[in-house]
PDB file of C-alpha atoms in Angstrom:
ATOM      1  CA  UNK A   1     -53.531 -14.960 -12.030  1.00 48.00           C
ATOM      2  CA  UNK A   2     -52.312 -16.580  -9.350  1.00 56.00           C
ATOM      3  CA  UNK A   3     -54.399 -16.285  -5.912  1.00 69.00           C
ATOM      4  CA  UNK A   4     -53.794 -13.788  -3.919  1.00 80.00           C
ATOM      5  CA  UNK A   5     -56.486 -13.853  -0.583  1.00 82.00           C
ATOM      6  CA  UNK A   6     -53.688 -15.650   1.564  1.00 83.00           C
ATOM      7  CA  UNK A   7     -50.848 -13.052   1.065  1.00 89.00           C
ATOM      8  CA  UNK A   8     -53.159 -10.377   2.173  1.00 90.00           C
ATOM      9  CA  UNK A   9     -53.304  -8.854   5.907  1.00 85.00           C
ATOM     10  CA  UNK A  10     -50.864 -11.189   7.068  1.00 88.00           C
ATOM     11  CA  UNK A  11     -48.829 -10.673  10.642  1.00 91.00           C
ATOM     12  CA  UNK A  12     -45.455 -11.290   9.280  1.00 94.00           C
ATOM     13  CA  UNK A  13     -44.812 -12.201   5.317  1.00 95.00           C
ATOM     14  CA  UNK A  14     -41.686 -14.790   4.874  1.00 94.00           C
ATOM     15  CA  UNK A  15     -38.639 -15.447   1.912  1.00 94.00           C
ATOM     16  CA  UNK A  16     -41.561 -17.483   0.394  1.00 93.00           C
ATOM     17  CA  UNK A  17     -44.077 -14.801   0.232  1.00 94.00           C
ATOM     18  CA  UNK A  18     -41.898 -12.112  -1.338  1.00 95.00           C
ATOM     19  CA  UNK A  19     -40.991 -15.093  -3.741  1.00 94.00           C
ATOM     20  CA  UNK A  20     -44.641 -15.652  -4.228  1.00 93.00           C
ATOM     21  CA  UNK A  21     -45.598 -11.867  -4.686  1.00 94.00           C
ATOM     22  CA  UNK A  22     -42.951 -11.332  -6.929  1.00 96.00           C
ATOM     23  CA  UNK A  23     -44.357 -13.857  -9.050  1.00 95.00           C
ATOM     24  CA  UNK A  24     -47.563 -13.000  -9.070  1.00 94.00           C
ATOM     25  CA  UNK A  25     -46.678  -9.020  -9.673  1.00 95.00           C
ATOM     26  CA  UNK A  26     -44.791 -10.510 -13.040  1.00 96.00           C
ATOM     27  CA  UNK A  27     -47.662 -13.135 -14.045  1.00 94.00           C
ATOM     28  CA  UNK A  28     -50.621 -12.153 -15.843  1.00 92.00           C
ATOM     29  CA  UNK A  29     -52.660  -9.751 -14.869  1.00 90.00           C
ATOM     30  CA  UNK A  30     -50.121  -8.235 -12.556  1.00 93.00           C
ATOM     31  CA  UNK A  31     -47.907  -5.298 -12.862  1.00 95.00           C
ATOM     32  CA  UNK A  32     -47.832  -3.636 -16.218  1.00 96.00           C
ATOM     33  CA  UNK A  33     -44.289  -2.265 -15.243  1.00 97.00           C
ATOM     34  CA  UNK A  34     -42.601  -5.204 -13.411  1.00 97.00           C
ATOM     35  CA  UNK A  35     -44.169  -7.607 -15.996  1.00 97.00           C
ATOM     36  CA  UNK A  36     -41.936  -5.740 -18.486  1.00 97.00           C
ATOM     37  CA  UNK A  37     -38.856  -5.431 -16.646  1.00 98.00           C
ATOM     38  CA  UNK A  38     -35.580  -7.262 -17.513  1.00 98.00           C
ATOM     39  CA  UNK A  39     -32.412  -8.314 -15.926  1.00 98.00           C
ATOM     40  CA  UNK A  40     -30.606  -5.109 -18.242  1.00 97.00           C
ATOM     41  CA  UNK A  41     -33.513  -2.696 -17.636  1.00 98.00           C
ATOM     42  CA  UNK A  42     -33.265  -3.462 -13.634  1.00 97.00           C
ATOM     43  CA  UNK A  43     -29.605  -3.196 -14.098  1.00 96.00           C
ATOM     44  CA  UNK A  44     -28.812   0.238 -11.965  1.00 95.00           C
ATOM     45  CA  UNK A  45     -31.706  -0.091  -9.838  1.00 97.00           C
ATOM     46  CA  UNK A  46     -29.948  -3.197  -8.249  1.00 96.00           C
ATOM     47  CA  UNK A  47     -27.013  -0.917  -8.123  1.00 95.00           C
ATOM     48  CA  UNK A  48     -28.854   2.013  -6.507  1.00 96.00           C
ATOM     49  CA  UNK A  49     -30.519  -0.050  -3.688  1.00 97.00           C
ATOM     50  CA  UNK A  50     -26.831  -1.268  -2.188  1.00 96.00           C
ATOM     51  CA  UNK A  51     -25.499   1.602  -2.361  1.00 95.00           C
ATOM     52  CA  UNK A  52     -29.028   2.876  -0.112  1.00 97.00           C
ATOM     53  CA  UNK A  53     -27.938   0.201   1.981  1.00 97.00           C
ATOM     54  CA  UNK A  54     -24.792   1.194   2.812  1.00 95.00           C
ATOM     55  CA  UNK A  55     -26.098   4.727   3.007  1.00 95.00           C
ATOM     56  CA  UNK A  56     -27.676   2.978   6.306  1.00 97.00           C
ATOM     57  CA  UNK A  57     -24.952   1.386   7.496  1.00 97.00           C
ATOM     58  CA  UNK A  58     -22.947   4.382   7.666  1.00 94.00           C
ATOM     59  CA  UNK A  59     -25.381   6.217   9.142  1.00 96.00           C
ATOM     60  CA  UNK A  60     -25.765   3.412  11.907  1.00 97.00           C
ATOM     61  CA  UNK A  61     -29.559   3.526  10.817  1.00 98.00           C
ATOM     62  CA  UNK A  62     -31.249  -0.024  11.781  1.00 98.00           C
ATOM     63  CA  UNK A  63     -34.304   0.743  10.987  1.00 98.00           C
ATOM     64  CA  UNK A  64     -33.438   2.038   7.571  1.00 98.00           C
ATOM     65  CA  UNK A  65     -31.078  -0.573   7.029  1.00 98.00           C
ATOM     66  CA  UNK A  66     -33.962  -2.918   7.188  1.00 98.00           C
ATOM     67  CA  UNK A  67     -35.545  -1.457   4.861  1.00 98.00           C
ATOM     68  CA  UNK A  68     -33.053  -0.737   2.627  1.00 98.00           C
ATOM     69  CA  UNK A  69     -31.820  -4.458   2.998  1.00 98.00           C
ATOM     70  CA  UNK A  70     -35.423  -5.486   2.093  1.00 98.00           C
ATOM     71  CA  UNK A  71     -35.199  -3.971  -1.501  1.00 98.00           C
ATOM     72  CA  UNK A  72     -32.305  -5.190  -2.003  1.00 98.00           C
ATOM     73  CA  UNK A  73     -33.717  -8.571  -1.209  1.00 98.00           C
ATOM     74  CA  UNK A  74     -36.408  -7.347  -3.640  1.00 98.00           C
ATOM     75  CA  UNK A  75     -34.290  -7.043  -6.663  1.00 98.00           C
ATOM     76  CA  UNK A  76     -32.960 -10.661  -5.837  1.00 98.00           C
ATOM     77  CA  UNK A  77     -36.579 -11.896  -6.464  1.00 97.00           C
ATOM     78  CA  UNK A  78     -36.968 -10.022  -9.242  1.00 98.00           C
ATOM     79  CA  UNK A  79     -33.821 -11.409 -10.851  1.00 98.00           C
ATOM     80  CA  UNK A  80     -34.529 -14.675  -9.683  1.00 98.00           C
ATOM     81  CA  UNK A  81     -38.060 -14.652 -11.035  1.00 98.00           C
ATOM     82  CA  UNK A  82     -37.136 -13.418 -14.463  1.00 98.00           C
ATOM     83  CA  UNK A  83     -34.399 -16.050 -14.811  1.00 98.00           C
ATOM     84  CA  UNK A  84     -36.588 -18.664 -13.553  1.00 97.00           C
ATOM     85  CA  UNK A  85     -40.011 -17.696 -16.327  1.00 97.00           C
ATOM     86  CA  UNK A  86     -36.992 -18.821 -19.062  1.00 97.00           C
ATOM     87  CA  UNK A  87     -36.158 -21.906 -17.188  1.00 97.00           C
ATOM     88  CA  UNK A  88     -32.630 -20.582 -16.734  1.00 98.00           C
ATOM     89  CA  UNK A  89     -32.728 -20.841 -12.372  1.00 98.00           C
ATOM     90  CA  UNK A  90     -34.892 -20.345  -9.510  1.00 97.00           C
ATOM     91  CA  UNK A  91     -34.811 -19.032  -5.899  1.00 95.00           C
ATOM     92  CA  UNK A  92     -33.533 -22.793  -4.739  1.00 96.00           C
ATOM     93  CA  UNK A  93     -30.736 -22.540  -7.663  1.00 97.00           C
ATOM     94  CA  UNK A  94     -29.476 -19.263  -5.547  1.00 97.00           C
ATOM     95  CA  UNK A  95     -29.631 -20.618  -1.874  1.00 96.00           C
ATOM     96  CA  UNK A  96     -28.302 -23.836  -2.790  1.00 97.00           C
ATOM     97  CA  UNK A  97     -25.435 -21.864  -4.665  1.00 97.00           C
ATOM     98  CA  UNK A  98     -24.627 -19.790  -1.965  1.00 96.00           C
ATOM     99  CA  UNK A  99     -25.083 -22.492   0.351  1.00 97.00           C
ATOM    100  CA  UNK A 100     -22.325 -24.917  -1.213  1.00 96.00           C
ATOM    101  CA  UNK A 101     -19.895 -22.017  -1.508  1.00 94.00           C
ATOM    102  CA  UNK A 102     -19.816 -20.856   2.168  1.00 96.00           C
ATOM    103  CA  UNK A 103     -19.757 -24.983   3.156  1.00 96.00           C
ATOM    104  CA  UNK A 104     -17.015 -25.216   0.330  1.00 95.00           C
ATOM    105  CA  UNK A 105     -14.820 -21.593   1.157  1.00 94.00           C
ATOM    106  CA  UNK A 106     -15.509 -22.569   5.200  1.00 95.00           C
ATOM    107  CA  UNK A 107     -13.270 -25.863   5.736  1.00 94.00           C
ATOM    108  CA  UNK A 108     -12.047 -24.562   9.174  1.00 95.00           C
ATOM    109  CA  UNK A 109     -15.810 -24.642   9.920  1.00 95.00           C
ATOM    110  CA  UNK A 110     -17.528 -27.380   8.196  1.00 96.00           C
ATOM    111  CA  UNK A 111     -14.135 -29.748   7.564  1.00 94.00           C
ATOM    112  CA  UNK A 112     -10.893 -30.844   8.925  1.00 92.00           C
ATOM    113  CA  UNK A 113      -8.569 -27.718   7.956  1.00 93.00           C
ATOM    114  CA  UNK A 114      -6.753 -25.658  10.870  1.00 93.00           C
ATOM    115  CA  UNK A 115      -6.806 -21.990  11.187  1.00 91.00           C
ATOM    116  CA  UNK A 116      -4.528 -19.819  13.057  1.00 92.00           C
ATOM    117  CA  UNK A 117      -6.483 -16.416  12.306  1.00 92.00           C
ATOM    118  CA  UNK A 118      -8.067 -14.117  10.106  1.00 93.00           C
ATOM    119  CA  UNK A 119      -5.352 -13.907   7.542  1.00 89.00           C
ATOM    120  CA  UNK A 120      -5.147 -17.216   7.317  1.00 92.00           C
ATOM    121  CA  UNK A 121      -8.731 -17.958   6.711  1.00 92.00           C
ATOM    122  CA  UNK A 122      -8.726 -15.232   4.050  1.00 89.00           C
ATOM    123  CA  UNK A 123      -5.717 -16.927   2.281  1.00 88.00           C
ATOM    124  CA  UNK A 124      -7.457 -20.012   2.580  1.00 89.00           C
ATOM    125  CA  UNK A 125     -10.591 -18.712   0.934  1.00 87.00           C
ATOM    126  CA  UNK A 126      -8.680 -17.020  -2.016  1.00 83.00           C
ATOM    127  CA  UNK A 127      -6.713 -20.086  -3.251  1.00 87.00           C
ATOM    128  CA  UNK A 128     -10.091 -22.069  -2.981  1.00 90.00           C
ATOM    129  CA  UNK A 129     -11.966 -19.409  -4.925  1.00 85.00           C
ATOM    130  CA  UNK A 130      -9.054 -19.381  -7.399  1.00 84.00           C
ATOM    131  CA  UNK A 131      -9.234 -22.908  -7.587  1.00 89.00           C
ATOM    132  CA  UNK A 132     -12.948 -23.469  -7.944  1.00 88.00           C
ATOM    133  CA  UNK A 133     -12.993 -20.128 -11.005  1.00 86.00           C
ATOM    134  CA  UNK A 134     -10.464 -22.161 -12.645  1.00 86.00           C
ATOM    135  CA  UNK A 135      -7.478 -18.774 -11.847  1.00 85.00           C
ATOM    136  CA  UNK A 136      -4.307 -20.403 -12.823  1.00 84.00           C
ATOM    137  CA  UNK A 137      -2.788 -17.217 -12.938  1.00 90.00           C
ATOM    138  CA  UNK A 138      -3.107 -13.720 -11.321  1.00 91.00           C
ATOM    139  CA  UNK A 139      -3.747 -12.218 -14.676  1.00 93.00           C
ATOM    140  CA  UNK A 140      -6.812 -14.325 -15.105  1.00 90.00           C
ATOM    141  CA  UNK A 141      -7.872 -13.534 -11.569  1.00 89.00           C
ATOM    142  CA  UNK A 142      -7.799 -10.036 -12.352  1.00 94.00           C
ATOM    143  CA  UNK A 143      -9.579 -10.569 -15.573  1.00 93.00           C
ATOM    144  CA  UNK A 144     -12.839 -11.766 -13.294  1.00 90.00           C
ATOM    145  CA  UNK A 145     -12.319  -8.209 -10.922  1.00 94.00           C
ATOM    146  CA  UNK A 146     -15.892  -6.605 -12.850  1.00 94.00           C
ATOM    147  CA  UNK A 147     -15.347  -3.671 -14.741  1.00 94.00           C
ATOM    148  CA  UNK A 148     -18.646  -2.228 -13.439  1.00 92.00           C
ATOM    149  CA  UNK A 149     -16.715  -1.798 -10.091  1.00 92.00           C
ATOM    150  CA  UNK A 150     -16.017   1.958  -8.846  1.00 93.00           C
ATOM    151  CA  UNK A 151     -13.035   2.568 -10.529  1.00 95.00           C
ATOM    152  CA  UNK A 152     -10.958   3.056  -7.385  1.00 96.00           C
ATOM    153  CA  UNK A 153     -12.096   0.218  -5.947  1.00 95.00           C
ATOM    154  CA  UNK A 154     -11.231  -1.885  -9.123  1.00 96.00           C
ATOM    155  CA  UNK A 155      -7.725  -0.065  -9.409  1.00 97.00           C
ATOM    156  CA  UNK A 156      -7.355  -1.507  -5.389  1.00 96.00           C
ATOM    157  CA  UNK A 157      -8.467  -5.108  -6.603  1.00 95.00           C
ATOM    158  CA  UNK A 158      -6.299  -5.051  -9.114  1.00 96.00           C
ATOM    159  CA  UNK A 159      -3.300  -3.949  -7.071  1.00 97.00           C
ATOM    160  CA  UNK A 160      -3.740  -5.850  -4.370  1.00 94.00           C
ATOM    161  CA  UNK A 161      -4.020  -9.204  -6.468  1.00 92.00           C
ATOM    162  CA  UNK A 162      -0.832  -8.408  -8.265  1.00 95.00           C
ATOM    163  CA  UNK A 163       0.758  -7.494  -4.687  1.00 94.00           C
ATOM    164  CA  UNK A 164      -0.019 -11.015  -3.575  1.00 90.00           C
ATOM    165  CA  UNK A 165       2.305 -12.293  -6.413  1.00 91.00           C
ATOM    166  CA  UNK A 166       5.186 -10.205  -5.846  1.00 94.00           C
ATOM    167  CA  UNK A 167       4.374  -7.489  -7.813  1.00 94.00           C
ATOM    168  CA  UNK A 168       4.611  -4.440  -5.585  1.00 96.00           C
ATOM    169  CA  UNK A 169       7.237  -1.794  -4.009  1.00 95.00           C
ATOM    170  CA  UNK A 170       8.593  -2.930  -0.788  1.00 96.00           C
ATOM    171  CA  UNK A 171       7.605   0.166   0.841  1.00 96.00           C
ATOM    172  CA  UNK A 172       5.027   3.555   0.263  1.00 97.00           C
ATOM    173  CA  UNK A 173       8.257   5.794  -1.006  1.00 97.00           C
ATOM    174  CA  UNK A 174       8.170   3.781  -4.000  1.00 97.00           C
ATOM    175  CA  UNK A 175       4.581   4.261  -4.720  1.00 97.00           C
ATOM    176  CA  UNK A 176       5.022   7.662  -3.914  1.00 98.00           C
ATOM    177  CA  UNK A 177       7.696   8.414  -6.591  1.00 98.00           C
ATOM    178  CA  UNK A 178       5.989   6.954  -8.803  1.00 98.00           C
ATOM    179  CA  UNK A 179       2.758   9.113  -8.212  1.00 98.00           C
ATOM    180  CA  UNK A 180       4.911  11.984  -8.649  1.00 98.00           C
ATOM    181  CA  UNK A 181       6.166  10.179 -11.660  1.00 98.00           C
ATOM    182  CA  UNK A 182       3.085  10.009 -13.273  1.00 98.00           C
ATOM    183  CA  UNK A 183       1.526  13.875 -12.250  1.00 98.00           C
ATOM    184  CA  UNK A 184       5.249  15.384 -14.079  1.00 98.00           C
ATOM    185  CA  UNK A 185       3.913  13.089 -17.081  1.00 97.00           C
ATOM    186  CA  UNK A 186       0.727  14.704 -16.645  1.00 97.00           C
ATOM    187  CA  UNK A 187       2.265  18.341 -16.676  1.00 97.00           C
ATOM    188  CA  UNK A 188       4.290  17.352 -19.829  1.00 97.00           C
ATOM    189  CA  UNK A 189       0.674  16.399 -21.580  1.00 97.00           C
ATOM    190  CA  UNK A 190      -1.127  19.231 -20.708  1.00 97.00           C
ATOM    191  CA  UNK A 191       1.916  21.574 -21.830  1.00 97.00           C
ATOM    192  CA  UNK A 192       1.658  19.533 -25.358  1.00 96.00           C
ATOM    193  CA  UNK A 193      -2.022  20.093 -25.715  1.00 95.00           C
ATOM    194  CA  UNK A 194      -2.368  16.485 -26.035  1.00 93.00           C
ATOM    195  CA  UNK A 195      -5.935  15.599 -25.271  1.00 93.00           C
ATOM    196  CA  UNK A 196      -6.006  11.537 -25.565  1.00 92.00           C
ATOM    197  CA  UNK A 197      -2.543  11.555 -23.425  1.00 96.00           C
ATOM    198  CA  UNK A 198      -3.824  14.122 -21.194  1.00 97.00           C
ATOM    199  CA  UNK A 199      -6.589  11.353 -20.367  1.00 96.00           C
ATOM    200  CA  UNK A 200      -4.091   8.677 -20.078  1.00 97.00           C
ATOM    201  CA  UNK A 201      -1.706  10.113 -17.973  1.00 97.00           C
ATOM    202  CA  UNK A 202      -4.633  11.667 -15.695  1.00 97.00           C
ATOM    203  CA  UNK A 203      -5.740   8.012 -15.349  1.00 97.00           C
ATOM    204  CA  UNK A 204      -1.703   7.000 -14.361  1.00 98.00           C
ATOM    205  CA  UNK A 205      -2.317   9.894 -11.475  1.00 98.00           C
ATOM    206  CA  UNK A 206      -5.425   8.194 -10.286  1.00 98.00           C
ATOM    207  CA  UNK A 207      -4.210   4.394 -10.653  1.00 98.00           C
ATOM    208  CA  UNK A 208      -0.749   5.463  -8.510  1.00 98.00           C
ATOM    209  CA  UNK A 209      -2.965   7.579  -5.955  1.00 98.00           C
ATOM    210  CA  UNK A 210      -4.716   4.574  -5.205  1.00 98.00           C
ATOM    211  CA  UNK A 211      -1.545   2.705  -4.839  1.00 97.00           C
ATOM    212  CA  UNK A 212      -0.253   4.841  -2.069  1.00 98.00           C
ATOM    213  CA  UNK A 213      -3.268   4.122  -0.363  1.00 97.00           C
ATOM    214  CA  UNK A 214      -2.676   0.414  -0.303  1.00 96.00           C
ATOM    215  CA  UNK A 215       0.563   1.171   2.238  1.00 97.00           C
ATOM    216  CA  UNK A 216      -1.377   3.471   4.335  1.00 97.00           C
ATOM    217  CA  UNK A 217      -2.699   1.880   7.680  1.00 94.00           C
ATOM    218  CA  UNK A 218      -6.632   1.567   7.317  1.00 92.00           C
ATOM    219  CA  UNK A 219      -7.145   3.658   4.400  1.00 95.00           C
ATOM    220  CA  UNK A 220      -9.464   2.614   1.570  1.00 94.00           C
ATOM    221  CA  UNK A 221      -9.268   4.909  -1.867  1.00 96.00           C
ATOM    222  CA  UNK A 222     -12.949   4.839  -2.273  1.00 93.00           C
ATOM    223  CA  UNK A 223     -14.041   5.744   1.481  1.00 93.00           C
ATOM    224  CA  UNK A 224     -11.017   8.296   1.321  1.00 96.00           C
ATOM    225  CA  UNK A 225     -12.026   9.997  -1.989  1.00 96.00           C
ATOM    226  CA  UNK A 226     -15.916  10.174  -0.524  1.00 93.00           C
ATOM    227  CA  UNK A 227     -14.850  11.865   2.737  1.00 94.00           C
ATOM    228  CA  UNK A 228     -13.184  14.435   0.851  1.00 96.00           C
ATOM    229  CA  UNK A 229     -15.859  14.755  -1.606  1.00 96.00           C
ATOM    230  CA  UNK A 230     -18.041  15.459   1.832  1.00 95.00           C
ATOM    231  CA  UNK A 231     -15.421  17.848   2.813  1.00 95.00           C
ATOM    232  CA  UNK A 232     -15.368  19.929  -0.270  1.00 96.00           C
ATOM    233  CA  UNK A 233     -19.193  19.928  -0.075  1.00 96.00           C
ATOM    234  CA  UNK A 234     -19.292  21.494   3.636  1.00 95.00           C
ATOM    235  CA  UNK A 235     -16.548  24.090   3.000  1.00 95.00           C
ATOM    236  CA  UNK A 236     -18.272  25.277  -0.399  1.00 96.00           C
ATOM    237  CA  UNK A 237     -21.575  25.385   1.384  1.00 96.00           C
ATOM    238  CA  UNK A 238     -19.641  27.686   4.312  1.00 95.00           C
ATOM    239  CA  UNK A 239     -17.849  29.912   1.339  1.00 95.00           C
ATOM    240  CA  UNK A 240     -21.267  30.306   0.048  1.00 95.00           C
ATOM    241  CA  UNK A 241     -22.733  31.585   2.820  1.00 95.00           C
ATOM    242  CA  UNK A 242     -19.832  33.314   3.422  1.00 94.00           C
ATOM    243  CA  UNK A 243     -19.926  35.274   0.378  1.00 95.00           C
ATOM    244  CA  UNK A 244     -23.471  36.074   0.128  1.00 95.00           C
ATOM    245  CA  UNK A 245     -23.349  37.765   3.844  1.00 95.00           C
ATOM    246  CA  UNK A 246     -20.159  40.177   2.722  1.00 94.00           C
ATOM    247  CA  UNK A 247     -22.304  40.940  -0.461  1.00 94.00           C
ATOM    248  CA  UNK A 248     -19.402  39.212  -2.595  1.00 94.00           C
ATOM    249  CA  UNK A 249     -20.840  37.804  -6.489  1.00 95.00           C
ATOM    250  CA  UNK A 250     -18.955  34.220  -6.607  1.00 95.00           C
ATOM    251  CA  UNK A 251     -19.107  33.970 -10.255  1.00 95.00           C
ATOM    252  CA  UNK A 252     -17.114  37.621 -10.721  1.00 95.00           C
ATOM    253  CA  UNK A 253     -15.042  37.645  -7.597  1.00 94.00           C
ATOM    254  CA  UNK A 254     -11.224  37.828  -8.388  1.00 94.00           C
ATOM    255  CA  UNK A 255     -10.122  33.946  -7.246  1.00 93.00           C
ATOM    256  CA  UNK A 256      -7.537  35.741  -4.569  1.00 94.00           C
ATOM    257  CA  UNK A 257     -11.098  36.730  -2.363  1.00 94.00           C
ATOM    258  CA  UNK A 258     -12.747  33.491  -3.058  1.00 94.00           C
ATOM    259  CA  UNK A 259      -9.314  31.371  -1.931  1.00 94.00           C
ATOM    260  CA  UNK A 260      -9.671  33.785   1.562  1.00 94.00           C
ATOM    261  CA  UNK A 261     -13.113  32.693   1.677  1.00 94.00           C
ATOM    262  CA  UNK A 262     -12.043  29.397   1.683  1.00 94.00           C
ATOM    263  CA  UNK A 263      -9.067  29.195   4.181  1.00 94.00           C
ATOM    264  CA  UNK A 264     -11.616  30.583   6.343  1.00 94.00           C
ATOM    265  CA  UNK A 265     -13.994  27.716   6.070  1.00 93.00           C
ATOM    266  CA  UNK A 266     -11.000  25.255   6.502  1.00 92.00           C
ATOM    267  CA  UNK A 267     -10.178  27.078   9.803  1.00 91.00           C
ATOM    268  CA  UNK A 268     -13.465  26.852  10.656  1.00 88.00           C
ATOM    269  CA  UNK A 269     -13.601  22.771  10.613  1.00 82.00           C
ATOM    270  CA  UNK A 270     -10.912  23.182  12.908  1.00 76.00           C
TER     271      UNK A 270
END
C-alpha cells in the first residue's frame, strides 16, 4: 500500500495527486471495486461523464462544469493507470501524445506555415491528420469515423468527408428529393410488410435527413434532433396536464381529442 499521510488535508491536490490516488485506490489494499475495474467494464461510464459535461456547458454551469470536467479527468487516470499496471502506457505516454499532435497539427503556430483563417487552418489540420493516420483515400478516412459515435453525428462525419471529395449535391433541393426519395421507399416497405426493408429504408430516411441538414446554415442533426426531443417532452407534459384537468383518460381518448390537446400546447409555446 502505497502511503497515503501526504495526500490527506491538502489545500489544493494537483494532475500528480489524482495520478497518485488513482494508483493507490487500484493497488493493494485499495478499492475492492476500482481494483477490479477494466478499460471494457469502465467503457460507458467514460461515455456518461462527457456527456455530464456537456450537460454543463449547455447549461452555462461553471461550477458544474468543473466538476463534471474533473470526472472526466478521473476516468483518464483510471484508463491511464490500468494501461500502465500492464506496461502498455502511462500518464507521460498521454501528455506527450497529445503534446506532439497539437505542436505537429499547429504549424501556423509552432512552424513556418501561413494562415489566412479558420478554414484554412482546419484544411490544414485535416490533410495533416490524414497524412499522419496513413488516409490515402476518403474511404479509409471514413473507415476511422468510430462506430460508437451517435448515429447522426456519424451519418454527418461521414457526409461531410465524402462532400470534401466531390461527392455531394450542389445545392439542398437535391438532398431534399432525395429524402423524399427515400420516405416513398419507405411507404412502399411498409405497404409490403417487409420488416428487414422496412429497417433499411427507415435508416435511408434518417441518413438523407441528416443530409439536408448539412446545407442548412448552423444546423447540426444531433443538437436539432435533441431540441425537438425537448420539445415533444414540454408539449406532452402540457397535454398531460391538460387532460387530467378536463377529466379526459389519455390511454382511451379517441386520437381526434388528444391531437386538440396538442395544437393547444403548440399554441401555447407561442
Amino acid at each position: 500500500m502505497l502511503d497515503i499521510r501526504e495526500l490527506l488535508g491538502k489545500e489544493r491536490y494537483s494532475t500528480e495527486d489524482l495520478r497518485r490516488i488513482v494508483e493507490i485506490l487500484r493497488s493493494p489494499g485499495g478499492c475492492p471495486w476500482d481494483a477490479k475495474q477494466t478499460h471494457a467494464s469502465i467503457r460507458k461510464n467514460f461515455i456518461e461523464e462527457c456527456y455530464e459535461a456537456v450537460e454543463a456547458i449547455d447549461k452555462g454551469d461553471d461550477a458544474l462544469l468543473c466538476e463534471e470536467l474533473g470526472d472526466v479527468l478521473l476516468q483518464v487516470g483510471l484508463h491511464t493507470q490500468i494501461a500502465s499496471e500492464r506496461g502498455a502506457f502511462d500518464w507521460d505516454s498521454v501528455t506527450d501524445g497529445i503534446c506532439r499532435k497539437l505542436i505537429e497539427r499547429h504549424p501556423h503556430v509552432f512552424g513556418d506555415v501561413e494562415v489566412t483563417g479558420v478554414e484554412n487552418v482546419l484544411s490544414n489540420w485535416d490533410a495533416i491528420k490524414r497524412a499522419s493516420k496513413g488516409q490515402g483515400s476518403t474511404a479509409r478516412a471514413m473507415g476511422d469515423v468510430p462506430r460508437q459515435l451517435p448515429a447522426l453525428m456519424r451519418a454527418q462525419k461521414l457526409q461531410s468527408k465524402a462532400a470534401k471529395a466531390g461527392f455531394d449535391w450542389p445545392a439542398i433541393d437535391g438532398a431534399l428529393e432525395r429524402l423524399e426519395e427515400e420516405i416513398q421507399e419507405l411507404r412502399a416497405s411498409i405497404a409490403a410488410g417487409d420488416e428487414g426493408c422496412c429497417r433499411d429504408e427507415l435508416g435511408d430516411v434518417l441518413f438523407s435527413a441528416v443530409n439536408v441538414s448539412r446545407f442548412l446554415p448552423g444546423c447540426d442533426a444531433e443538437e436539432a434532433l435533441t431540441a425537438s426531443s425537448d420539445k415533444f417532452m414540454a408539449r406532452f407534459a402540457f397535454v398531460e396536464q391538460l387532460a387530467a384537468e378536463q377529466g379526459v383518460d389519455m390511454k382511451s381518448a379517441p386520437l381526434e381529442e388528444l391531437d386538440k390537446l396538442w395544437e393547444i400546447a403548440k399554441q401555447q409555446e407561442k
